[in-house]
PDB file of C-alpha atoms in Angstrom:
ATOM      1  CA  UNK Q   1      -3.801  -2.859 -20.482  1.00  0.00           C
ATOM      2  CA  UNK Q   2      -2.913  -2.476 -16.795  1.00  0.00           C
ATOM      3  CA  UNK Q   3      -4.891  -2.712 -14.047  1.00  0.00           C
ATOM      4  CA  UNK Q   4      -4.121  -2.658 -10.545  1.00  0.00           C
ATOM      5  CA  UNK Q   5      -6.566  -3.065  -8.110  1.00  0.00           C
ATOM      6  CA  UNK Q   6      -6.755  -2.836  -4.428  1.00  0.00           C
ATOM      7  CA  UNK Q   7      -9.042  -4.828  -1.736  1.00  0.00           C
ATOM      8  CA  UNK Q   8      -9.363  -5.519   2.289  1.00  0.00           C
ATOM      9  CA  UNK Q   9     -10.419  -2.302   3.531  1.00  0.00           C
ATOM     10  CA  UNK Q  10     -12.654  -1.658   6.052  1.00  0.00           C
ATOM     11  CA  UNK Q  11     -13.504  -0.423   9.540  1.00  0.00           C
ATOM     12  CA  UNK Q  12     -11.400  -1.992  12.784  1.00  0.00           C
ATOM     13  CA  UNK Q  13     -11.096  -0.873  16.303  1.00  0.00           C
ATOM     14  CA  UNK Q  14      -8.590   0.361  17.537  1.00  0.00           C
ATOM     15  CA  UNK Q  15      -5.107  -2.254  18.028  1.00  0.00           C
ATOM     16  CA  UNK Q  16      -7.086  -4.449  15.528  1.00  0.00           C
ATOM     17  CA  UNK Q  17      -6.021  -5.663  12.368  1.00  0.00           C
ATOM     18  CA  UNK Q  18      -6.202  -5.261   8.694  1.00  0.00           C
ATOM     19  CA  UNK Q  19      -4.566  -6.605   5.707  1.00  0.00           C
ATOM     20  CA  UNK Q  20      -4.725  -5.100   2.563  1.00  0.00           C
ATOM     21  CA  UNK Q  21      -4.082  -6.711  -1.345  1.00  0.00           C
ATOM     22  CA  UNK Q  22      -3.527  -5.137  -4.211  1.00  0.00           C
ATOM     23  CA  UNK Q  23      -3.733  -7.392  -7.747  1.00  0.00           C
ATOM     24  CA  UNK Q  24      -2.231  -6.485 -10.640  1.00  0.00           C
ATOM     25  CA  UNK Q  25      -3.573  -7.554 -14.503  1.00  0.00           C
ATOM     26  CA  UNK Q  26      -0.505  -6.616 -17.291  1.00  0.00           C
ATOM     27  CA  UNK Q  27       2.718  -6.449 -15.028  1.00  0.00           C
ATOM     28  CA  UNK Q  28       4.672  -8.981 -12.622  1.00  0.00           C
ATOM     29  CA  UNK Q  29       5.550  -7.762  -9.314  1.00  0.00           C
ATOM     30  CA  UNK Q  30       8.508 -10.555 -10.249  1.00  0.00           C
ATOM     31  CA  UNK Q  31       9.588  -7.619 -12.653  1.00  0.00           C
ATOM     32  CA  UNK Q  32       8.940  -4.587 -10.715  1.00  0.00           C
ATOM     33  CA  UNK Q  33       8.567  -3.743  -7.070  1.00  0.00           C
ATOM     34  CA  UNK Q  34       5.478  -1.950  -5.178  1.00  0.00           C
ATOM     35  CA  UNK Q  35       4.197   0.840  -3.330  1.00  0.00           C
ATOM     36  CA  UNK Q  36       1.797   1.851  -0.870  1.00  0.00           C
ATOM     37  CA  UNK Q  37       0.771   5.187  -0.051  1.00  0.00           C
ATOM     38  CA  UNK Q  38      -2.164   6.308   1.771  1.00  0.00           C
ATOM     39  CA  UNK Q  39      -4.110  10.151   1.641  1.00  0.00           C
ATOM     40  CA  UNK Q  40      -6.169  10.876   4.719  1.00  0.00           C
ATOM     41  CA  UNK Q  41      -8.811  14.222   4.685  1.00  0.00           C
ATOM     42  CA  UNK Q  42      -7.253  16.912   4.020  1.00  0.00           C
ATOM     43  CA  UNK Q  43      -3.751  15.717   3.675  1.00  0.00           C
ATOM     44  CA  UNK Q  44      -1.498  14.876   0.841  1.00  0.00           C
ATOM     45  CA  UNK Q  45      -0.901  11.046   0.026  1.00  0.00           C
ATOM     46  CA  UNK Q  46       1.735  10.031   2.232  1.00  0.00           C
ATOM     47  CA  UNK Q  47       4.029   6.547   1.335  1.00  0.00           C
ATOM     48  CA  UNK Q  48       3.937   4.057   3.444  1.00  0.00           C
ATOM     49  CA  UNK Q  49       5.910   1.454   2.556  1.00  0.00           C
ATOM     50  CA  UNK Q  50       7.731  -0.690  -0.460  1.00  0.00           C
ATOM     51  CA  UNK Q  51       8.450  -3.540  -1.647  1.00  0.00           C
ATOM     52  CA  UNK Q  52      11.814  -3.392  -4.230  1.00  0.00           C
ATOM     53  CA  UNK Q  53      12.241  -6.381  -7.206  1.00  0.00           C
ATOM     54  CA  UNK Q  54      14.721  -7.761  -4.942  1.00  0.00           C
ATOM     55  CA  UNK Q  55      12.691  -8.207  -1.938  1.00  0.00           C
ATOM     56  CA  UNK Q  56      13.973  -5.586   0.288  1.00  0.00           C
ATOM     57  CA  UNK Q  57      11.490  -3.271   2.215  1.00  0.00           C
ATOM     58  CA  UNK Q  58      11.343  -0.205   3.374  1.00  0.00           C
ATOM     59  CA  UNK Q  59       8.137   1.668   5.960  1.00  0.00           C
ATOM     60  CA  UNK Q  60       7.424   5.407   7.180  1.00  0.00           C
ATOM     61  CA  UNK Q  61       8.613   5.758  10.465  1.00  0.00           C
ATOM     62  CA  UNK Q  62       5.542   5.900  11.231  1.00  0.00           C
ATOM     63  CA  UNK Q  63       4.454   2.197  10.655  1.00  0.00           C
ATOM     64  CA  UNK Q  64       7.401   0.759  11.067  1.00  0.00           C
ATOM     65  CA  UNK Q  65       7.025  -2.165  13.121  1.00  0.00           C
ATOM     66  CA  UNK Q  66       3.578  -2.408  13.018  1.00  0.00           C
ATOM     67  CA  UNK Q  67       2.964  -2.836   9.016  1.00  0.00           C
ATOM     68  CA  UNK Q  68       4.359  -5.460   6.886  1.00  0.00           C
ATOM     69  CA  UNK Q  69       4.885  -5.620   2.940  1.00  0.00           C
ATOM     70  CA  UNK Q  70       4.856  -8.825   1.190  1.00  0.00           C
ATOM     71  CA  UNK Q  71       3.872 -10.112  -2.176  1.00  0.00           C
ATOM     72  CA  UNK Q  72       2.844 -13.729  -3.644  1.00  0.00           C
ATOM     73  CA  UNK Q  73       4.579 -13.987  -7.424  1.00  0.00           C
ATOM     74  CA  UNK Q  74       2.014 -16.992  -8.323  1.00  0.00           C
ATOM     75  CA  UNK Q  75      -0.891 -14.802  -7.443  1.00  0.00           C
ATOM     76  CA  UNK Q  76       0.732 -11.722  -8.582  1.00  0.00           C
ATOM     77  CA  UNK Q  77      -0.493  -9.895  -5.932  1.00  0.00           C
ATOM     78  CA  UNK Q  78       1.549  -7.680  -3.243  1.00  0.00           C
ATOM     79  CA  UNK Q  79      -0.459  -7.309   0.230  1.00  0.00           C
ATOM     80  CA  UNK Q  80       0.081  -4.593   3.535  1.00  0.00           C
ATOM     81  CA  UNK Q  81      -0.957  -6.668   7.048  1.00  0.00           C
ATOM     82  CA  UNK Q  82      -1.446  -4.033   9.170  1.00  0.00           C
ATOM     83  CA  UNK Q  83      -1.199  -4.397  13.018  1.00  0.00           C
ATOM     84  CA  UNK Q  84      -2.013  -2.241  16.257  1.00  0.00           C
ATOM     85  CA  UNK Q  85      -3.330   0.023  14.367  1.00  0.00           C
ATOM     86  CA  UNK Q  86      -4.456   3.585  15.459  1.00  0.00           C
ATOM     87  CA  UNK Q  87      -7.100   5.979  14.139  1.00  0.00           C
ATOM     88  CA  UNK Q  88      -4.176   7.963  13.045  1.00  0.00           C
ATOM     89  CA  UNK Q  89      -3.968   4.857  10.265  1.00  0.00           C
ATOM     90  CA  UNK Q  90      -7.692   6.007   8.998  1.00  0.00           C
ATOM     91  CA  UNK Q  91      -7.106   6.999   5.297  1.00  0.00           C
ATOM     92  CA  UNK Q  92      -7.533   5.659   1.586  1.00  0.00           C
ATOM     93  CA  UNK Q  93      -4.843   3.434   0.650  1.00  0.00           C
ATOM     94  CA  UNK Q  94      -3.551   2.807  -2.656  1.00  0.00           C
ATOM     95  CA  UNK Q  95      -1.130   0.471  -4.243  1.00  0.00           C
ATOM     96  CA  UNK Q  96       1.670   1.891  -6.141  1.00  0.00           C
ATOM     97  CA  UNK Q  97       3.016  -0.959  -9.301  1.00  0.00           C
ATOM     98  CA  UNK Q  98       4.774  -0.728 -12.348  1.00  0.00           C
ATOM     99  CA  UNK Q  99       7.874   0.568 -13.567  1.00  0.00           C
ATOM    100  CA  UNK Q 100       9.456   4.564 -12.604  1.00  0.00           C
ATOM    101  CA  UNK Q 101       6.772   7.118 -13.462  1.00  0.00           C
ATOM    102  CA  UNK Q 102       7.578  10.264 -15.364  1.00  0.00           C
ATOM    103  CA  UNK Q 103       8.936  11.854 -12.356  1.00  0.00           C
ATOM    104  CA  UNK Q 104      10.885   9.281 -11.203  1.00  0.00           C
ATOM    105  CA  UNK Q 105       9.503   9.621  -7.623  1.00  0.00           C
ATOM    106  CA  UNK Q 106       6.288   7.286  -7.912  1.00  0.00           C
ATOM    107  CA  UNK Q 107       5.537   4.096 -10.107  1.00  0.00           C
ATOM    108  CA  UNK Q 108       3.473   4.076 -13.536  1.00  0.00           C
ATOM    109  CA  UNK Q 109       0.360   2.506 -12.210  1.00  0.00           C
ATOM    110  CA  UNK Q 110      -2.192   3.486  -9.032  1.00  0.00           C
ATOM    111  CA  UNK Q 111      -5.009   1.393  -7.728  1.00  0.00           C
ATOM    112  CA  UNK Q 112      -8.633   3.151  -7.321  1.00  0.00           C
ATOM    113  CA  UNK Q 113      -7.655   2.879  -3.379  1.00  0.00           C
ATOM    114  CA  UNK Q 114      -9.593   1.355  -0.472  1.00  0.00           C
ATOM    115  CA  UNK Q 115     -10.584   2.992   2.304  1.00  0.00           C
ATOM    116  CA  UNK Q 116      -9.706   2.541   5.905  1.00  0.00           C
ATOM    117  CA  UNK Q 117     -10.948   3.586   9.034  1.00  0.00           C
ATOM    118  CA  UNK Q 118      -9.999   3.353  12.851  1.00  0.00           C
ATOM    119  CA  UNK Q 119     -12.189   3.564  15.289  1.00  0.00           C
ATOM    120  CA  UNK Q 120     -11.230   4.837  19.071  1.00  0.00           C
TER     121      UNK Q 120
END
């Protein structure tokens, strides 16, 4: 059984820093690459960046820059430091793991999320 499970949330001022981890119990981020998204109120989830098999990464315009995607194969566990951040940032995040979904657009497997919050 799969489980994917996120952590490091919480509240930070704004320009302060967060990093977020999300674990994964039946896959290998060695296998497949990784995902996060993030939903704020009232919005749709949004990605914001990913992590490919290979290594390569790819962020929302929006974070570029200021968020970095990185994983640790002994720990199986892919993390998101996030920088400078802004109160725009405030939302739950989620990690994204697994092989293609259905729709080809998302992975298989979401976290429960973690929330967090900026504060101006």
């Amino acid at each position: 059984q799969v489980q994917v499970v996120e952590s490091g949330g919480g509240l930070v001022q704004r320009g302060g820093s967060l990093r977020l981890s999300c674990a994964a119990s039946g896959i290998s981020f060695g296998r497949y690459g990784a995902a996060w998204y993030r939903q704020a109120p009232g919005y749709q989830r949004e990605w914001v960046a990913s992590l490919a098999v290979g290594g390569a990464t790819r962020y929302a315009d929006s974070v570029q820059g200021r968020f970095a995607i990185s994983r640790d194969m002994v720990k199986n566990t892919v993390s998101l430091q996030m920088n400078s951040l802004k109160p725009e940032d405030t939302a739950v995040y989620y990690c994204n793991a697994g092989p293609l979904g259905e729709s080809g657009d998302t992975r298989k497997y979401w976290g429960q999320g973690t929330q967090v919050t900026v504060s101006s």
